[in-house]
XYZ file of C-alpha atoms in Angstrom:
356
model
C 21.903 -30.518 17.051
C 19.515 -33.127 18.369
C 16.577 -30.825 17.830
C 17.572 -30.434 14.151
C 18.229 -34.187 13.663
C 14.794 -35.077 15.168
C 13.035 -32.576 12.970
C 14.773 -33.831 9.804
C 14.050 -37.524 10.591
C 10.393 -36.755 11.340
C 9.960 -34.895 8.008
C 11.633 -37.698 6.038
C 9.649 -40.469 7.713
C 6.260 -38.733 7.458
C 7.066 -37.597 3.900
C 7.773 -41.180 2.868
C 4.547 -42.323 4.552
C 2.417 -39.639 2.879
C 3.884 -40.333 -0.534
C 3.180 -44.108 -0.455
C 0.021 -44.222 1.670
C -1.720 -41.170 0.318
C -0.398 -39.908 -2.966
C 0.307 -43.397 -4.324
C -2.757 -44.969 -2.601
C -3.950 -47.987 -4.543
C -1.548 -47.008 -7.292
C -4.302 -45.233 -9.180
C -3.658 -43.938 -12.680
C -3.013 -40.291 -13.221
C -5.913 -38.026 -14.192
C -5.216 -36.993 -17.782
C -6.983 -33.700 -18.344
C -7.390 -31.467 -21.479
C -8.222 -28.500 -19.346
C -5.661 -26.376 -21.194
C -7.786 -26.593 -24.329
C -11.112 -26.020 -22.468
C -10.024 -23.282 -20.055
C -8.876 -19.963 -21.658
C -5.743 -18.622 -19.957
C -4.768 -21.823 -18.145
C -1.492 -22.180 -20.197
C -1.009 -18.425 -20.641
C 1.706 -17.932 -18.082
C 0.031 -14.683 -17.196
C -1.362 -14.093 -13.667
C -4.551 -12.227 -14.634
C -5.267 -14.429 -17.587
C -4.781 -17.581 -15.559
C -7.121 -16.372 -12.795
C -9.868 -15.051 -14.967
C -12.718 -14.280 -15.150
C -13.130 -13.010 -11.651
C -15.566 -15.260 -9.779
C -18.754 -14.008 -8.211
C -19.474 -13.958 -4.484
C -20.299 -17.377 -3.054
C -23.862 -18.190 -1.916
C -23.321 -19.973 1.285
C -25.693 -22.683 2.451
C -25.268 -23.254 6.188
C -25.918 -26.653 7.706
C -27.375 -27.289 11.121
C -25.206 -26.829 14.231
C -22.598 -29.416 15.002
C -23.330 -32.073 17.597
C -23.577 -30.717 21.202
C -20.311 -32.149 22.259
C -18.404 -30.299 19.552
C -20.333 -27.073 20.177
C -19.638 -27.282 23.878
C -15.904 -26.985 23.193
C -16.528 -23.392 22.043
C -18.499 -21.426 24.613
C -17.760 -18.167 22.868
C -18.827 -19.285 19.340
C -21.665 -20.763 17.297
C -20.127 -23.433 15.093
C -21.701 -24.390 11.747
C -20.643 -26.015 8.512
C -21.435 -24.489 5.150
C -21.117 -25.295 1.435
C -21.358 -23.617 -1.888
C -20.803 -24.581 -5.579
C -17.164 -24.051 -6.737
C -16.713 -21.512 -9.598
C -14.599 -24.223 -11.218
C -15.996 -27.518 -12.240
C -13.583 -30.559 -12.389
C -16.086 -33.377 -13.022
C -15.849 -34.749 -9.443
C -19.230 -33.745 -7.838
C -17.989 -34.081 -4.242
C -14.971 -31.860 -4.961
C -16.984 -29.229 -6.889
C -19.101 -28.533 -3.879
C -16.938 -26.374 -1.627
C -17.164 -27.145 2.095
C -16.120 -25.056 5.113
C -16.688 -24.488 8.827
C -17.574 -21.176 10.543
C -16.797 -20.460 14.171
C -18.954 -17.379 14.593
C -17.982 -15.432 17.739
C -20.815 -14.583 20.177
C -18.672 -11.945 21.939
C -18.984 -8.290 21.065
C -15.895 -6.324 20.044
C -14.809 -3.522 22.414
C -15.862 0.045 21.890
C -14.360 1.532 18.709
C -14.513 -1.784 16.899
C -18.267 -2.440 17.362
C -19.142 -1.615 13.767
C -16.680 -4.197 12.345
C -16.812 -7.927 12.023
C -13.279 -9.279 12.213
C -12.883 -12.634 10.455
C -9.960 -14.981 9.740
C -10.244 -17.319 6.725
C -7.879 -20.283 7.150
C -6.724 -23.089 4.791
C -4.758 -26.240 5.669
C -2.019 -28.108 3.851
C -2.043 -30.555 0.977
C -3.170 -33.505 3.206
C -5.857 -32.346 5.577
C -7.224 -34.989 7.960
C -9.122 -32.864 10.513
C -9.744 -29.451 12.024
C -7.332 -29.534 14.961
C -5.243 -26.546 13.925
C -8.294 -24.390 13.292
C -9.993 -25.559 16.484
C -6.986 -24.141 18.311
C -7.182 -20.871 16.356
C -10.904 -20.579 17.022
C -10.568 -21.301 20.769
C -8.015 -18.466 21.029
C -9.769 -15.913 18.857
C -13.513 -16.262 19.225
C -13.474 -15.194 22.878
C -12.224 -11.857 21.574
C -14.926 -11.222 19.042
C -13.083 -12.656 15.995
C -14.748 -15.169 13.645
C -12.661 -18.076 12.248
C -13.700 -19.690 8.937
C -11.999 -22.842 7.620
C -12.149 -23.553 3.923
C -11.529 -27.067 2.584
C -9.181 -26.840 -0.430
C -9.960 -28.840 -3.624
C -9.641 -32.661 -3.366
C -8.854 -32.362 0.287
C -10.541 -33.400 3.618
C -14.358 -33.471 3.009
C -13.896 -32.809 -0.699
C -11.994 -36.019 -1.266
C -13.740 -38.199 -3.913
C -14.653 -41.805 -2.827
C -11.808 -44.247 -3.311
C -9.091 -41.621 -2.879
C -7.238 -40.161 0.047
C -7.094 -36.439 1.006
C -4.686 -34.530 -1.194
C -4.154 -37.454 -3.555
C -5.840 -35.715 -6.460
C -4.192 -32.335 -5.893
C -1.070 -33.829 -7.333
C -2.613 -36.950 -8.969
C -2.856 -35.765 -12.564
C -1.005 -34.347 -15.553
C 0.071 -30.659 -15.860
C -3.382 -29.493 -17.065
C -5.082 -31.177 -14.063
C -2.640 -29.741 -11.527
C -2.931 -26.225 -12.987
C -6.803 -26.553 -12.928
C -6.756 -27.653 -9.268
C -4.517 -24.695 -8.364
C -6.903 -22.318 -10.131
C -9.918 -23.887 -8.449
C -8.405 -23.492 -4.982
C -7.717 -19.779 -5.496
C -11.196 -19.223 -7.055
C -13.004 -20.978 -4.210
C -11.130 -18.757 -1.722
C -11.718 -15.641 -3.848
C -15.442 -16.336 -4.093
C -15.761 -16.834 -0.327
C -13.882 -13.618 0.319
C -16.110 -11.624 -1.973
C -19.167 -12.935 -0.132
C -17.765 -12.014 3.308
C -16.586 -8.609 2.170
C -20.075 -7.942 0.784
C -21.426 -8.561 4.312
C -18.971 -6.037 5.863
C -16.358 -8.483 7.253
C -12.777 -7.256 7.713
C -10.725 -10.171 6.532
C -7.357 -11.645 7.305
C -6.040 -14.878 5.895
C -4.092 -17.739 7.537
C -2.597 -20.537 5.452
C -0.639 -23.635 6.312
C 1.796 -25.059 3.741
C -0.177 -25.587 0.524
C -2.941 -23.437 2.105
C -0.298 -20.761 2.655
C 0.449 -20.745 -1.069
C -3.286 -20.214 -1.758
C -3.516 -17.283 0.665
C -0.359 -15.576 -0.641
C -1.721 -16.022 -4.210
C -4.956 -14.453 -3.097
C -2.974 -11.445 -1.863
C -1.853 -10.894 -5.464
C -5.390 -10.662 -6.741
C -7.870 -9.521 -4.105
C -8.317 -5.990 -2.800
C -8.985 -4.879 0.799
C -7.460 -7.840 2.696
C -6.280 -6.878 6.134
C -3.330 -9.326 6.424
C -1.963 -12.675 5.367
C -0.135 -14.975 7.703
C 1.502 -17.872 5.871
C 3.065 -20.901 7.671
C 5.837 -22.564 5.611
C 4.447 -21.552 2.223
C 5.885 -23.193 -0.972
C 6.289 -19.852 -2.612
C 7.597 -21.065 -5.984
C 5.709 -24.148 -7.363
C 8.115 -24.316 -10.329
C 11.394 -24.517 -8.435
C 9.894 -26.838 -5.777
C 9.949 -29.541 -8.470
C 13.727 -29.646 -8.012
C 14.089 -28.384 -4.480
C 11.207 -29.999 -2.576
C 11.213 -33.078 -0.441
C 9.895 -36.592 -0.845
C 6.231 -35.650 -1.212
C 7.046 -33.541 -4.363
C 7.631 -36.887 -6.164
C 3.868 -37.109 -6.582
C 3.847 -33.749 -8.424
C 6.827 -34.689 -10.553
C 5.001 -37.923 -11.625
C 2.273 -35.865 -13.273
C 4.579 -33.297 -14.767
C 6.632 -35.995 -16.514
C 3.587 -36.701 -18.630
C 4.154 -33.350 -20.340
C 6.316 -33.114 -23.437
C 7.150 -29.480 -22.739
C 10.709 -28.246 -22.454
C 11.920 -26.900 -19.121
C 11.720 -23.352 -20.541
C 8.087 -23.831 -21.736
C 7.080 -25.385 -18.391
C 8.716 -22.517 -16.492
C 6.734 -19.942 -18.553
C 3.384 -21.802 -18.068
C 3.991 -22.058 -14.357
C 4.529 -18.278 -13.896
C 1.118 -17.785 -12.179
C 2.117 -20.308 -9.514
C 5.401 -18.462 -8.743
C 4.495 -15.882 -6.070
C 7.811 -13.961 -6.169
C 7.131 -13.018 -9.803
C 4.263 -10.698 -8.739
C 3.386 -7.953 -6.294
C 0.806 -8.226 -3.481
C -2.232 -5.947 -3.116
C -1.450 -5.174 0.488
C 1.702 -3.751 2.137
C 4.517 -6.018 3.156
C 4.006 -5.030 6.795
C 0.606 -6.811 6.664
C 2.214 -10.121 5.497
C 3.834 -12.457 8.021
C 5.904 -15.363 6.717
C 6.666 -18.246 9.090
C 9.659 -20.394 8.164
C 10.622 -23.731 9.672
C 14.418 -23.777 9.767
C 14.747 -27.520 9.422
C 12.008 -27.974 6.811
C 12.517 -30.916 4.437
C 9.349 -30.280 2.360
C 9.580 -26.586 1.488
C 12.762 -24.703 0.666
C 13.276 -22.206 3.495
C 15.549 -19.961 1.560
C 12.775 -19.205 -0.928
C 10.560 -17.930 1.912
C 13.409 -15.783 3.264
C 14.060 -14.318 -0.172
C 10.357 -13.465 -0.591
C 10.372 -11.769 2.808
C 13.241 -9.612 1.690
C 11.697 -8.856 -1.682
C 8.304 -7.863 -0.247
C 9.652 -6.381 2.996
C 7.416 -8.634 5.120
C 7.785 -9.820 8.672
C 9.722 -13.084 8.843
C 9.434 -15.381 11.811
C 11.852 -18.323 12.249
C 11.002 -21.577 14.082
C 13.614 -24.173 15.016
C 11.261 -26.898 13.725
C 10.743 -29.157 10.762
C 7.806 -28.935 8.394
C 5.556 -31.466 10.181
C 6.079 -29.892 13.596
C 5.435 -26.373 12.318
C 2.277 -27.322 10.347
C 0.622 -29.796 12.740
C 1.788 -28.825 16.156
C 0.357 -26.175 18.493
C 3.351 -23.807 18.659
C 3.147 -21.916 15.374
C -0.686 -21.631 15.293
C -0.632 -20.297 18.860
C 1.921 -17.626 17.842
C -0.155 -16.702 14.744
C -3.184 -16.218 16.935
C -1.310 -13.771 19.130
C -0.135 -11.926 16.041
C -3.755 -11.569 14.839
C -4.852 -10.116 18.159
C -1.975 -7.733 18.032
C -2.544 -6.782 14.441
C -6.225 -5.832 15.097
C -5.199 -4.130 18.379
C -7.706 -6.241 20.420
C -7.421 -5.310 24.134
C -7.513 -8.925 25.290
C -7.341 -8.219 29.021
C -10.470 -6.108 28.997
C -12.427 -8.524 26.801
C -11.303 -11.530 28.934
C -12.465 -9.731 32.081
C -15.778 -8.828 30.488
C -16.317 -12.334 29.214
C -15.563 -13.787 32.655
C -18.062 -11.444 34.310
C -20.827 -12.589 31.896
C -20.271 -16.317 32.576
């Protein structure tokens, strides 16, 4: 009982803080966009029309290595940042240049897997302030020959325009703006995946909260993904308007600018409603992590999707903040990845130790 009460209170307090110190920062005016008139398919309500045309593979420009102190934390990896132009242009130059980080493993995979390059692409939640979760993931996976790539989502972390806070402009506009941002996030991920697949990488996706929505949406569109592991995903971005927690008030603020009826709004939002569609990979390759005391994302929607798609469902007696920012769930996801790819960790660990 105390565990549940603590989790609920933490979610409510942090949710209130994020709403007023991030999404309402400086009480900036909403971005009023006419993207629906300029972008074919944006208001179609059809998945393939909304996410079309298919983007081309990204052309990654790698930056120099990180500072020696940061690199020293990853003895089994070479760590570099990269960037590439987004397939979608929003008029914010800093946002329209996609940024990411690559922890490239320097450890060889065991016999039988030597011709493969196993890579995890990971995306964080709606307010990303750092790389802690993915540092943890990389520290666990790179010693076993697995690359980790973090992608900054639109208007988040290093793609935040000057004068705003991370995530503020994901929800800081009218319906057209919010739809365009959702489309950009999926296209950025899609473009990166196509680039990596062209280089022979076997890819799995990990998403946290809003990032989990992006990765699950990618599973509806992109062929030859190995797995998707989604931590507390908001699987239905239409119903979350009524069912979500305090932070969702920022999204509602922009939606209220629309003069559409509820029925029209529901139809337009169909591409954002994951349960309306079927994934390109089997349910056994999708792991859904639900926080039982979540005050941000409706847990019953995740449970229903797990039943509909016949996925693996993992319960955590945590709230949203603990599940998405703490070490427990990411650590479990890392173990699931090693198990999924059948990496013999004991033999690799022994080999790595003998070479150091």
